[in-house]
Short mmCIF file of C-alpha atoms in Angstrom, two decimals:
data_model
loop_
_atom_site.label_atom_id
_atom_site.label_comp_id
_atom_site.label_asym_id
_atom_site.label_seq_id
_atom_site.Cartn_x
_atom_site.Cartn_y
_atom_site.Cartn_z
CA GLY A 1 8.36 1.71 5.51
CA GLN A 2 9.29 -1.33 3.12
CA ASN A 3 9.58 -0.86 -0.40
CA ILE A 4 11.53 -3.42 -3.36
CA ASP A 5 10.18 -2.09 -6.45
CA GLN A 6 10.72 -3.59 -10.15
CA PRO A 7 8.86 -3.37 -13.56
CA THR A 8 6.65 -5.71 -13.51
CA GLU A 9 7.20 -7.69 -17.63
CA MET A 10 10.03 -7.45 -19.55
CA THR A 11 10.95 -8.60 -23.02
CA ALA A 12 14.04 -8.72 -24.85
CA THR A 13 15.81 -11.23 -28.09
CA GLU A 14 17.39 -14.11 -27.61
CA GLY A 15 20.79 -13.30 -28.54
CA ALA A 16 20.25 -9.42 -27.01
CA ILE A 17 21.44 -8.42 -23.11
CA VAL A 18 18.60 -7.33 -20.55
CA GLN A 19 19.03 -4.89 -17.22
CA ILE A 20 16.30 -6.13 -15.18
CA ASN A 21 16.36 -2.78 -12.28
CA CYS A 22 15.15 -2.94 -8.17
CA THR A 23 14.70 0.04 -5.76
CA TYR A 24 14.41 0.45 -2.31
CA GLN A 25 13.70 1.35 0.47
CA THR A 26 14.53 -0.59 3.80
CA SER A 27 14.43 0.47 7.33
CA GLY A 28 17.65 -1.59 7.43
CA PHE A 29 20.22 -3.37 4.58
CA ASN A 30 22.49 -6.19 5.50
CA GLY A 31 22.61 -7.62 1.88
CA LEU A 32 20.78 -7.69 -1.72
CA PHE A 33 19.89 -11.25 -3.65
CA TRP A 34 18.64 -11.75 -6.77
CA TYR A 35 16.60 -14.51 -7.59
CA GLN A 36 15.50 -16.85 -10.20
CA GLN A 37 12.79 -18.40 -10.92
CA HIS A 38 10.57 -20.55 -13.91
CA ALA A 39 6.75 -21.40 -13.68
CA GLY A 40 5.88 -23.09 -11.21
CA GLU A 41 9.08 -23.84 -9.40
CA ALA A 42 11.38 -22.56 -6.43
CA PRO A 43 13.38 -19.67 -6.90
CA THR A 44 16.59 -20.42 -7.34
CA PHE A 45 19.65 -18.24 -5.90
CA LEU A 46 21.87 -16.07 -8.97
CA SER A 47 23.68 -13.66 -6.74
CA TYR A 48 23.62 -11.29 -3.66
CA ASN A 49 26.10 -7.53 -3.53
CA VAL A 50 26.32 -6.56 0.01
CA LEU A 51 29.04 -4.00 -0.91
CA ASP A 52 28.95 -0.79 -4.18
CA GLY A 53 30.35 -1.82 -7.36
CA LEU A 54 29.63 -4.57 -9.49
CA GLU A 55 29.36 -8.76 -9.26
CA GLU A 56 30.28 -10.67 -12.38
CA LYS A 57 29.17 -14.67 -12.76
CA GLY A 58 29.32 -15.76 -16.10
CA ARG A 59 26.23 -14.05 -18.10
CA PHE A 60 24.68 -12.85 -15.34
CA SER A 61 26.03 -9.74 -13.39
CA SER A 62 24.75 -7.64 -10.76
CA PHE A 63 25.30 -4.40 -9.28
CA LEU A 64 24.66 -2.50 -6.53
CA SER A 65 24.26 1.19 -5.44
CA ARG A 66 23.94 1.15 -1.08
CA SER A 67 23.38 5.17 -1.79
CA LYS A 68 21.29 4.98 -4.19
CA GLY A 69 19.30 2.77 -3.41
CA TYR A 70 19.61 0.44 -6.12
CA SER A 71 21.04 -2.74 -8.24
CA TYR A 72 20.45 -3.75 -11.15
CA LEU A 73 20.58 -7.51 -12.90
CA LEU A 74 22.28 -7.52 -16.57
CA LEU A 75 21.46 -10.80 -18.16
CA LYS A 76 23.98 -11.46 -21.08
CA GLU A 77 23.23 -13.63 -25.07
CA LEU A 78 19.84 -14.35 -23.27
CA GLN A 79 18.95 -17.81 -24.13
CA MET A 80 15.00 -19.12 -23.79
CA LYS A 81 16.14 -20.51 -20.87
CA ASP A 82 16.40 -17.73 -20.24
CA SER A 83 11.99 -16.64 -19.79
CA ALA A 84 11.51 -16.90 -15.72
CA SER A 85 10.36 -14.95 -13.05
CA TYR A 86 13.49 -12.68 -10.99
CA LEU A 87 13.49 -12.15 -8.10
CA CYS A 88 14.97 -8.86 -6.24
CA ALA A 89 15.07 -9.47 -2.28
CA VAL A 90 16.85 -7.11 0.19
CA ARG A 91 17.87 -8.88 3.54
CA GLU A 92 16.63 -6.92 6.34
CA GLY A 93 17.97 -8.28 9.74
CA GLY A 94 17.82 -11.99 9.47
CA LYS A 95 14.52 -11.95 6.92
CA LEU A 96 14.12 -11.10 3.05
CA ILE A 97 12.03 -8.78 1.85
CA PHE A 98 10.79 -9.26 -1.47
CA GLY A 99 9.98 -7.72 -4.80
CA GLN A 100 6.59 -8.51 -6.56
CA GLY A 101 8.85 -9.89 -9.46
CA THR A 102 10.07 -8.88 -13.22
CA GLU A 103 8.74 -12.02 -15.40
CA LEU A 104 10.55 -12.26 -18.91
CA SER A 105 10.14 -13.06 -21.76
CA VAL A 106 13.27 -13.84 -23.89
CA LYS A 107 11.68 -13.78 -27.57
CA PRO A 108 13.68 -15.87 -31.09
CA ASP B 1 20.16 -35.43 -3.53
CA THR B 2 16.95 -32.94 -2.76
CA ALA B 3 19.05 -30.34 -0.70
CA VAL B 4 15.41 -28.83 0.90
CA SER B 5 12.08 -31.25 0.29
CA GLN B 6 9.00 -30.40 1.13
CA THR B 7 6.03 -33.10 1.25
CA PRO B 8 3.06 -32.81 -0.30
CA LYS B 9 3.45 -31.11 -3.70
CA TYR B 10 0.25 -29.75 -4.46
CA LEU B 11 -2.95 -30.03 -0.93
CA VAL B 12 -6.55 -29.75 -1.69
CA THR B 13 -9.47 -29.16 0.95
CA GLN B 14 -12.15 -28.07 2.37
CA MET B 15 -12.03 -25.18 3.74
CA GLY B 16 -12.03 -25.79 7.75
CA ASN B 17 -10.02 -28.37 7.86
CA ASP B 18 -6.62 -28.57 9.90
CA LYS B 19 -3.61 -29.64 7.00
CA SER B 20 0.31 -30.30 7.85
CA ILE B 21 3.26 -29.32 5.31
CA LYS B 22 6.32 -31.22 5.89
CA CYS B 23 9.74 -30.00 5.23
CA GLU B 24 13.14 -31.83 5.13
CA GLN B 25 16.69 -30.05 4.20
CA ASN B 26 20.01 -32.10 4.41
CA LEU B 27 22.51 -28.74 3.53
CA GLY B 28 23.86 -29.45 7.07
CA HIS B 29 22.18 -25.89 8.19
CA ASP B 30 21.16 -23.78 11.03
CA THR B 31 18.43 -22.47 9.96
CA MET B 32 15.07 -23.14 8.13
CA TYR B 33 12.20 -20.63 6.97
CA TRP B 34 8.76 -20.86 5.91
CA TYR B 35 7.28 -18.54 2.71
CA LYS B 36 4.25 -17.59 1.40
CA GLN B 37 4.21 -16.90 -2.27
CA ASP B 38 0.78 -15.88 -2.69
CA SER B 39 -0.82 -14.77 -6.57
CA LYS B 40 0.48 -11.98 -7.20
CA LYS B 41 4.07 -13.67 -6.89
CA PHE B 42 4.95 -12.09 -3.73
CA LEU B 43 6.86 -14.03 -1.46
CA LYS B 44 6.57 -12.69 2.02
CA ILE B 45 8.54 -14.45 4.84
CA MET B 46 6.08 -16.51 7.95
CA PHE B 47 8.55 -17.82 9.27
CA SER B 48 11.93 -18.90 10.41
CA TYR B 49 13.79 -20.88 13.08
CA ASN B 50 17.72 -21.16 14.14
CA ASN B 51 18.94 -23.65 16.02
CA LYS B 52 15.41 -25.53 16.22
CA GLU B 53 13.88 -21.76 17.85
CA LEU B 54 11.71 -19.73 16.56
CA ILE B 55 13.32 -16.16 15.61
CA ILE B 56 10.85 -14.74 13.21
CA ASN B 57 6.87 -14.40 14.08
CA GLU B 58 5.26 -12.40 11.06
CA THR B 59 1.81 -11.23 12.95
CA VAL B 60 1.25 -14.95 11.26
CA PRO B 61 -2.35 -15.82 12.40
CA ASN B 62 -2.54 -18.21 15.36
CA ARG B 63 -3.39 -20.98 13.11
CA PHE B 64 -0.26 -21.59 11.36
CA SER B 65 2.50 -22.92 14.27
CA PRO B 66 5.47 -23.99 13.11
CA LYS B 67 7.35 -27.16 14.78
CA SER B 68 10.87 -28.42 14.12
CA PRO B 69 12.11 -31.67 15.41
CA ASP B 70 14.76 -31.41 14.65
CA LYS B 71 17.17 -28.41 12.78
CA ALA B 72 16.93 -30.58 10.09
CA HIS B 73 13.12 -29.98 9.47
CA LEU B 74 10.50 -27.58 9.97
CA ASN B 75 7.25 -28.50 9.66
CA LEU B 76 4.05 -26.07 8.98
CA HIS B 77 0.83 -27.05 10.32
CA ILE B 78 -2.02 -25.33 9.39
CA ASN B 79 -5.34 -25.28 10.88
CA SER B 80 -9.46 -24.83 10.13
CA LEU B 81 -7.62 -24.06 6.87
CA GLU B 82 -9.63 -20.20 5.34
CA LEU B 83 -9.89 -19.75 1.68
CA GLY B 84 -7.67 -16.84 1.79
CA ASP B 85 -5.03 -19.51 2.32
CA SER B 86 -4.73 -20.56 -1.00
CA ALA B 87 -1.10 -19.84 -1.62
CA VAL B 88 2.61 -21.68 -2.61
CA TYR B 89 4.03 -22.54 0.64
CA PHE B 90 7.61 -22.49 0.57
CA CYS B 91 10.33 -23.91 3.23
CA ALA B 92 13.60 -23.00 2.72
CA SER B 93 17.10 -22.72 4.89
CA SER B 94 20.40 -21.24 5.47
CA GLN B 95 23.66 -21.96 7.08
CA ASP B 96 23.39 -18.43 8.95
CA LEU B 97 20.32 -16.19 10.58
CA VAL B 98 21.90 -13.13 11.28
CA GLY B 99 22.49 -10.24 8.75
CA GLY B 100 26.75 -10.24 8.92
CA GLY B 101 26.60 -9.73 5.42
CA LYS B 102 27.76 -12.33 4.32
CA SER B 103 27.29 -14.89 1.78
CA THR B 104 26.61 -17.87 4.04
CA ASP B 105 23.35 -16.41 4.65
CA THR B 106 21.91 -17.08 0.92
CA GLN B 107 18.59 -19.35 1.55
CA TYR B 108 18.00 -22.28 -0.77
CA PHE B 109 14.72 -22.55 -1.47
CA GLY B 110 12.11 -25.96 -1.80
CA PRO B 111 9.70 -26.72 -4.35
CA GLY B 112 6.98 -25.34 -3.29
CA THR B 113 3.45 -27.26 -2.04
CA ARG B 114 0.30 -25.44 -3.66
CA LEU B 115 -2.16 -25.42 -1.00
CA THR B 116 -5.79 -24.83 -2.70
CA VAL B 117 -8.70 -24.51 -0.06
CA LEU B 118 -12.30 -24.86 -1.99
#
C-alpha cells in the first residue's frame, strides 16, 4: 500500500528554525518532492531529492534517507510569509503521491 | 506570463449539470495532469497525459473525461455532477513523465478551480 505521513500542524516563532518530517511507505520510489501551498493558492515547488543526503536551497533544505523511508524539510530564519501548508510527495512511476500536508503557523 | 493557467477559477453549479474546466501551459512541457484536492487538503492525481496520450487514469468515475487537443492543453469535462465532486481541481505540467529520477519531472501547478456542487 501507499502511506505518506506528516504532522498535521506545527507552530514556530519568527526567526527560528523548524523541521517538518515526512515518512513514507510506497511500492515504488523515484524521488521525493516538497511543495509549499498558501491558503487558496497552487502548490509551488520547493525541493527535490532522489539520492540520500541533504539538498540546500537558501533558507530551505531537504534531507532524504531512502533506507529509512524518511525525509525532512528544514526552514531557517523563519518569516511570517512562511506560514503555509508544506506537502511531501513521493514519485512512484509517473505519478506523485502526496501526504496530507503540514500546516505551519509562524508567530511573531 | 502565467506558466500554467486554468479557467474558471470558481465554478458553482447544481447537481446533475455538466461542466468543463480548461487548462493551458506555456512551458513547452510534454506531460499534463489533473489533481483533485478535497476538503482535507489531500491532493490526489486523477489523470495524466503525455503528448496528448492518456498515461494515467486513477480509477476516476467515467463521468470525468479529460481531453487533450494538443500537448499544451488538457481540459476536464465532468458529467452529471454530484455533491462529492465539490473540491479544488488543479492542473499541472512537467517536462517528462517517466520517473527516471530526473529533476525535469518536477510538476508545476495551475492556480486551481474551486468547484462547488449544490
